[in-house]
């Protein structure tokens, strides 16, 4: 298994780097957008959204948690994590909705896809994280890909 994976990595590195590029662009876009918003504005927007959808108590918890993150100095890391989550969300929706519609309309596709998707969700993420990191390199993109695999 290791020899085969090493051969794939050695011979198909340009292919995997080209697959990685759109993920990197989306990650950078979300990262730039989130890092450019002042923390106070982000806290106000998140607080208002939480108040609208969850009420005063939820808004208080969200605002308190965001203020705490700013005070302990992890705001930039939180925005990076949020950009990874948003990128994963966009990719999972772009893949999941068409695949779901296709599987709903075709019994043959459903029969093939169902065990694959069930297997992908029952296998722990760290099991397929290692080959993904070997194929795409170390960084945020493998995290996005593994999250999308689990989400779809």
PDB file of C-alpha atoms in Angstrom:
ATOM      1  CA  UNK A   1       0.000   0.000   0.000  1.00  0.00           C
ATOM      2  CA  UNK A   2       2.749   2.433   0.957  1.00  0.00           C
ATOM      3  CA  UNK A   3       4.739   1.669  -2.188  1.00  0.00           C
ATOM      4  CA  UNK A   4       1.669   2.239  -4.378  1.00  0.00           C
ATOM      5  CA  UNK A   5       0.800   5.517  -2.664  1.00  0.00           C
ATOM      6  CA  UNK A   6       4.418   6.698  -2.915  1.00  0.00           C
ATOM      7  CA  UNK A   7       4.395   5.881  -6.657  1.00  0.00           C
ATOM      8  CA  UNK A   8       1.160   7.865  -7.146  1.00  0.00           C
ATOM      9  CA  UNK A   9       2.597  10.811  -5.196  1.00  0.00           C
ATOM     10  CA  UNK A  10       5.851  10.748  -7.188  1.00  0.00           C
ATOM     11  CA  UNK A  11       4.224  10.441 -10.622  1.00  0.00           C
ATOM     12  CA  UNK A  12       1.032  12.468 -10.257  1.00  0.00           C
ATOM     13  CA  UNK A  13       2.166  15.403  -8.093  1.00  0.00           C
ATOM     14  CA  UNK A  14       1.348  18.011 -10.814  1.00  0.00           C
ATOM     15  CA  UNK A  15      -2.191  16.634 -11.125  1.00  0.00           C
ATOM     16  CA  UNK A  16      -2.819  16.844  -7.384  1.00  0.00           C
ATOM     17  CA  UNK A  17      -1.331  20.334  -7.249  1.00  0.00           C
ATOM     18  CA  UNK A  18      -3.729  21.443 -10.000  1.00  0.00           C
ATOM     19  CA  UNK A  19      -6.660  19.918  -8.074  1.00  0.00           C
ATOM     20  CA  UNK A  20      -5.427  21.739  -4.958  1.00  0.00           C
ATOM     21  CA  UNK A  21      -5.347  25.166  -6.657  1.00  0.00           C
ATOM     22  CA  UNK A  22      -9.108  25.964  -6.634  1.00  0.00           C
ATOM     23  CA  UNK A  23      -9.359  24.943  -2.975  1.00  0.00           C
ATOM     24  CA  UNK A  24      -6.419  27.216  -2.190  1.00  0.00           C
ATOM     25  CA  UNK A  25      -8.024  30.133  -4.044  1.00  0.00           C
ATOM     26  CA  UNK A  26     -11.317  29.733  -2.194  1.00  0.00           C
ATOM     27  CA  UNK A  27      -9.486  29.429   1.131  1.00  0.00           C
ATOM     28  CA  UNK A  28      -7.486  32.573   0.387  1.00  0.00           C
ATOM     29  CA  UNK A  29     -10.609  34.474  -0.620  1.00  0.00           C
ATOM     30  CA  UNK A  30     -12.460  33.577   2.574  1.00  0.00           C
ATOM     31  CA  UNK A  31      -9.312  34.203   4.614  1.00  0.00           C
ATOM     32  CA  UNK A  32      -8.773  37.674   3.165  1.00  0.00           C
ATOM     33  CA  UNK A  33     -12.452  38.540   3.579  1.00  0.00           C
ATOM     34  CA  UNK A  34     -12.622  37.377   7.197  1.00  0.00           C
ATOM     35  CA  UNK A  35      -9.263  38.813   8.253  1.00  0.00           C
ATOM     36  CA  UNK A  36     -10.117  42.215   6.763  1.00  0.00           C
ATOM     37  CA  UNK A  37     -13.273  42.631   8.873  1.00  0.00           C
ATOM     38  CA  UNK A  38     -12.497  44.389  12.166  1.00  0.00           C
ATOM     39  CA  UNK A  39     -13.188  42.144  15.172  1.00  0.00           C
ATOM     40  CA  UNK A  40     -15.712  44.612  16.621  1.00  0.00           C
ATOM     41  CA  UNK A  41     -17.766  44.524  13.411  1.00  0.00           C
ATOM     42  CA  UNK A  42     -17.608  40.713  13.301  1.00  0.00           C
ATOM     43  CA  UNK A  43     -18.744  40.494  16.933  1.00  0.00           C
ATOM     44  CA  UNK A  44     -21.662  42.861  16.292  1.00  0.00           C
ATOM     45  CA  UNK A  45     -22.767  41.013  13.139  1.00  0.00           C
ATOM     46  CA  UNK A  46     -22.457  37.594  14.798  1.00  0.00           C
ATOM     47  CA  UNK A  47     -24.290  38.872  17.872  1.00  0.00           C
ATOM     48  CA  UNK A  48     -27.146  40.286  15.804  1.00  0.00           C
ATOM     49  CA  UNK A  49     -27.415  37.069  13.772  1.00  0.00           C
ATOM     50  CA  UNK A  50     -27.410  34.972  16.943  1.00  0.00           C
ATOM     51  CA  UNK A  51     -30.043  37.229  18.501  1.00  0.00           C
ATOM     52  CA  UNK A  52     -32.215  36.967  15.381  1.00  0.00           C
ATOM     53  CA  UNK A  53     -31.975  33.181  15.087  1.00  0.00           C
ATOM     54  CA  UNK A  54     -31.480  32.082  18.690  1.00  0.00           C
ATOM     55  CA  UNK A  55     -32.644  34.806  21.026  1.00  0.00           C
ATOM     56  CA  UNK A  56     -30.954  36.950  23.655  1.00  0.00           C
ATOM     57  CA  UNK A  57     -29.290  34.135  25.587  1.00  0.00           C
ATOM     58  CA  UNK A  58     -27.675  32.653  22.500  1.00  0.00           C
ATOM     59  CA  UNK A  59     -26.539  36.115  21.384  1.00  0.00           C
ATOM     60  CA  UNK A  60     -24.996  36.728  24.792  1.00  0.00           C
ATOM     61  CA  UNK A  61     -23.083  33.460  24.675  1.00  0.00           C
ATOM     62  CA  UNK A  62     -21.854  34.113  21.121  1.00  0.00           C
ATOM     63  CA  UNK A  63     -20.753  37.671  21.873  1.00  0.00           C
ATOM     64  CA  UNK A  64     -19.080  36.551  25.095  1.00  0.00           C
ATOM     65  CA  UNK A  65     -17.232  33.727  23.342  1.00  0.00           C
ATOM     66  CA  UNK A  66     -16.042  36.020  20.542  1.00  0.00           C
ATOM     67  CA  UNK A  67     -14.853  38.661  22.999  1.00  0.00           C
ATOM     68  CA  UNK A  68     -13.039  35.954  24.959  1.00  0.00           C
ATOM     69  CA  UNK A  69     -11.327  34.729  21.771  1.00  0.00           C
ATOM     70  CA  UNK A  70     -10.165  38.264  21.082  1.00  0.00           C
ATOM     71  CA  UNK A  71      -8.889  38.736  24.622  1.00  0.00           C
ATOM     72  CA  UNK A  72      -6.814  35.556  24.661  1.00  0.00           C
ATOM     73  CA  UNK A  73      -5.299  36.344  21.257  1.00  0.00           C
ATOM     74  CA  UNK A  74      -6.742  33.624  19.051  1.00  0.00           C
ATOM     75  CA  UNK A  75      -8.876  35.851  16.825  1.00  0.00           C
ATOM     76  CA  UNK A  76      -6.698  35.375  13.723  1.00  0.00           C
ATOM     77  CA  UNK A  77      -6.632  31.598  14.224  1.00  0.00           C
ATOM     78  CA  UNK A  78     -10.416  31.608  14.651  1.00  0.00           C
ATOM     79  CA  UNK A  79     -10.852  33.479  11.366  1.00  0.00           C
ATOM     80  CA  UNK A  80      -8.530  31.001   9.633  1.00  0.00           C
ATOM     81  CA  UNK A  81     -10.588  28.122  11.028  1.00  0.00           C
ATOM     82  CA  UNK A  82     -13.789  29.843   9.925  1.00  0.00           C
ATOM     83  CA  UNK A  83     -12.376  30.226   6.405  1.00  0.00           C
ATOM     84  CA  UNK A  84     -11.633  26.472   6.337  1.00  0.00           C
ATOM     85  CA  UNK A  85     -15.170  25.692   7.505  1.00  0.00           C
ATOM     86  CA  UNK A  86     -16.760  28.056   4.967  1.00  0.00           C
ATOM     87  CA  UNK A  87     -14.635  26.641   2.142  1.00  0.00           C
ATOM     88  CA  UNK A  88     -15.623  23.112   3.165  1.00  0.00           C
ATOM     89  CA  UNK A  89     -19.265  24.164   3.280  1.00  0.00           C
ATOM     90  CA  UNK A  90     -19.200  25.659  -0.217  1.00  0.00           C
ATOM     91  CA  UNK A  91     -17.445  22.638  -1.739  1.00  0.00           C
ATOM     92  CA  UNK A  92     -19.673  20.128   0.098  1.00  0.00           C
ATOM     93  CA  UNK A  93     -22.820  21.914  -1.082  1.00  0.00           C
ATOM     94  CA  UNK A  94     -21.504  22.148  -4.650  1.00  0.00           C
ATOM     95  CA  UNK A  95     -20.823  18.397  -4.668  1.00  0.00           C
ATOM     96  CA  UNK A  96     -23.568  17.143  -2.373  1.00  0.00           C
ATOM     97  CA  UNK A  97     -26.622  18.736  -3.942  1.00  0.00           C
ATOM     98  CA  UNK A  98     -25.961  17.551  -7.521  1.00  0.00           C
ATOM     99  CA  UNK A  99     -24.932  14.084  -6.306  1.00  0.00           C
ATOM    100  CA  UNK A 100     -28.052  13.877  -4.141  1.00  0.00           C
ATOM    101  CA  UNK A 101     -30.320  14.905  -7.003  1.00  0.00           C
ATOM    102  CA  UNK A 102     -28.594  12.447  -9.327  1.00  0.00           C
ATOM    103  CA  UNK A 103     -28.933   9.616  -6.790  1.00  0.00           C
ATOM    104  CA  UNK A 104     -32.593  10.490  -6.193  1.00  0.00           C
ATOM    105  CA  UNK A 105     -33.386  10.329  -9.908  1.00  0.00           C
ATOM    106  CA  UNK A 106     -31.380   7.222 -10.769  1.00  0.00           C
ATOM    107  CA  UNK A 107     -31.769   3.982  -8.834  1.00  0.00           C
ATOM    108  CA  UNK A 108     -28.546   2.660 -10.373  1.00  0.00           C
ATOM    109  CA  UNK A 109     -26.552   5.665  -9.153  1.00  0.00           C
ATOM    110  CA  UNK A 110     -28.153   5.372  -5.710  1.00  0.00           C
ATOM    111  CA  UNK A 111     -27.234   1.684  -5.425  1.00  0.00           C
ATOM    112  CA  UNK A 112     -23.600   2.424  -6.319  1.00  0.00           C
ATOM    113  CA  UNK A 113     -23.253   5.640  -4.320  1.00  0.00           C
ATOM    114  CA  UNK A 114     -24.932   4.581  -1.059  1.00  0.00           C
ATOM    115  CA  UNK A 115     -22.308   2.067   0.181  1.00  0.00           C
ATOM    116  CA  UNK A 116     -19.475   4.393  -0.838  1.00  0.00           C
ATOM    117  CA  UNK A 117     -20.947   7.321   1.086  1.00  0.00           C
ATOM    118  CA  UNK A 118     -21.786   5.126   4.088  1.00  0.00           C
ATOM    119  CA  UNK A 119     -18.241   3.797   4.126  1.00  0.00           C
ATOM    120  CA  UNK A 120     -16.757   7.279   3.915  1.00  0.00           C
ATOM    121  CA  UNK A 121     -18.730   8.354   6.990  1.00  0.00           C
ATOM    122  CA  UNK A 122     -17.986   5.289   9.101  1.00  0.00           C
ATOM    123  CA  UNK A 123     -14.230   5.419   8.548  1.00  0.00           C
ATOM    124  CA  UNK A 124     -12.599   7.869  10.988  1.00  0.00           C
ATOM    125  CA  UNK A 125     -11.329  11.021   9.285  1.00  0.00           C
ATOM    126  CA  UNK A 126      -7.722  10.512  10.388  1.00  0.00           C
ATOM    127  CA  UNK A 127      -7.595   7.238   8.418  1.00  0.00           C
ATOM    128  CA  UNK A 128      -7.973   8.990   5.081  1.00  0.00           C
ATOM    129  CA  UNK A 129      -6.274  12.196   6.251  1.00  0.00           C
ATOM    130  CA  UNK A 130      -2.820  10.593   5.937  1.00  0.00           C
ATOM    131  CA  UNK A 131      -3.140   9.666   2.226  1.00  0.00           C
ATOM    132  CA  UNK A 132      -4.787  13.027   1.497  1.00  0.00           C
ATOM    133  CA  UNK A 133      -1.857  14.847   3.148  1.00  0.00           C
ATOM    134  CA  UNK A 134       0.584  12.713   1.161  1.00  0.00           C
ATOM    135  CA  UNK A 135      -1.226  13.553  -2.083  1.00  0.00           C
ATOM    136  CA  UNK A 136      -1.911  17.259  -1.493  1.00  0.00           C
ATOM    137  CA  UNK A 137       0.832  18.267   0.950  1.00  0.00           C
ATOM    138  CA  UNK A 138       0.635  19.775   4.412  1.00  0.00           C
ATOM    139  CA  UNK A 139      -1.691  22.742   4.883  1.00  0.00           C
ATOM    140  CA  UNK A 140      -5.323  23.718   5.110  1.00  0.00           C
ATOM    141  CA  UNK A 141      -6.410  22.154   1.809  1.00  0.00           C
ATOM    142  CA  UNK A 142      -6.162  18.545   3.079  1.00  0.00           C
ATOM    143  CA  UNK A 143      -8.343  19.587   6.023  1.00  0.00           C
ATOM    144  CA  UNK A 144     -10.921  20.990   3.626  1.00  0.00           C
ATOM    145  CA  UNK A 145     -10.874  17.836   1.492  1.00  0.00           C
ATOM    146  CA  UNK A 146     -11.263  15.520   4.496  1.00  0.00           C
ATOM    147  CA  UNK A 147     -14.102  17.672   5.858  1.00  0.00           C
ATOM    148  CA  UNK A 148     -15.845  17.572   2.477  1.00  0.00           C
ATOM    149  CA  UNK A 149     -15.447  13.787   2.261  1.00  0.00           C
ATOM    150  CA  UNK A 150     -17.039  13.431   5.690  1.00  0.00           C
ATOM    151  CA  UNK A 151     -19.785  15.969   4.941  1.00  0.00           C
ATOM    152  CA  UNK A 152     -20.863  14.584   1.578  1.00  0.00           C
TER     153      UNK A 152
END
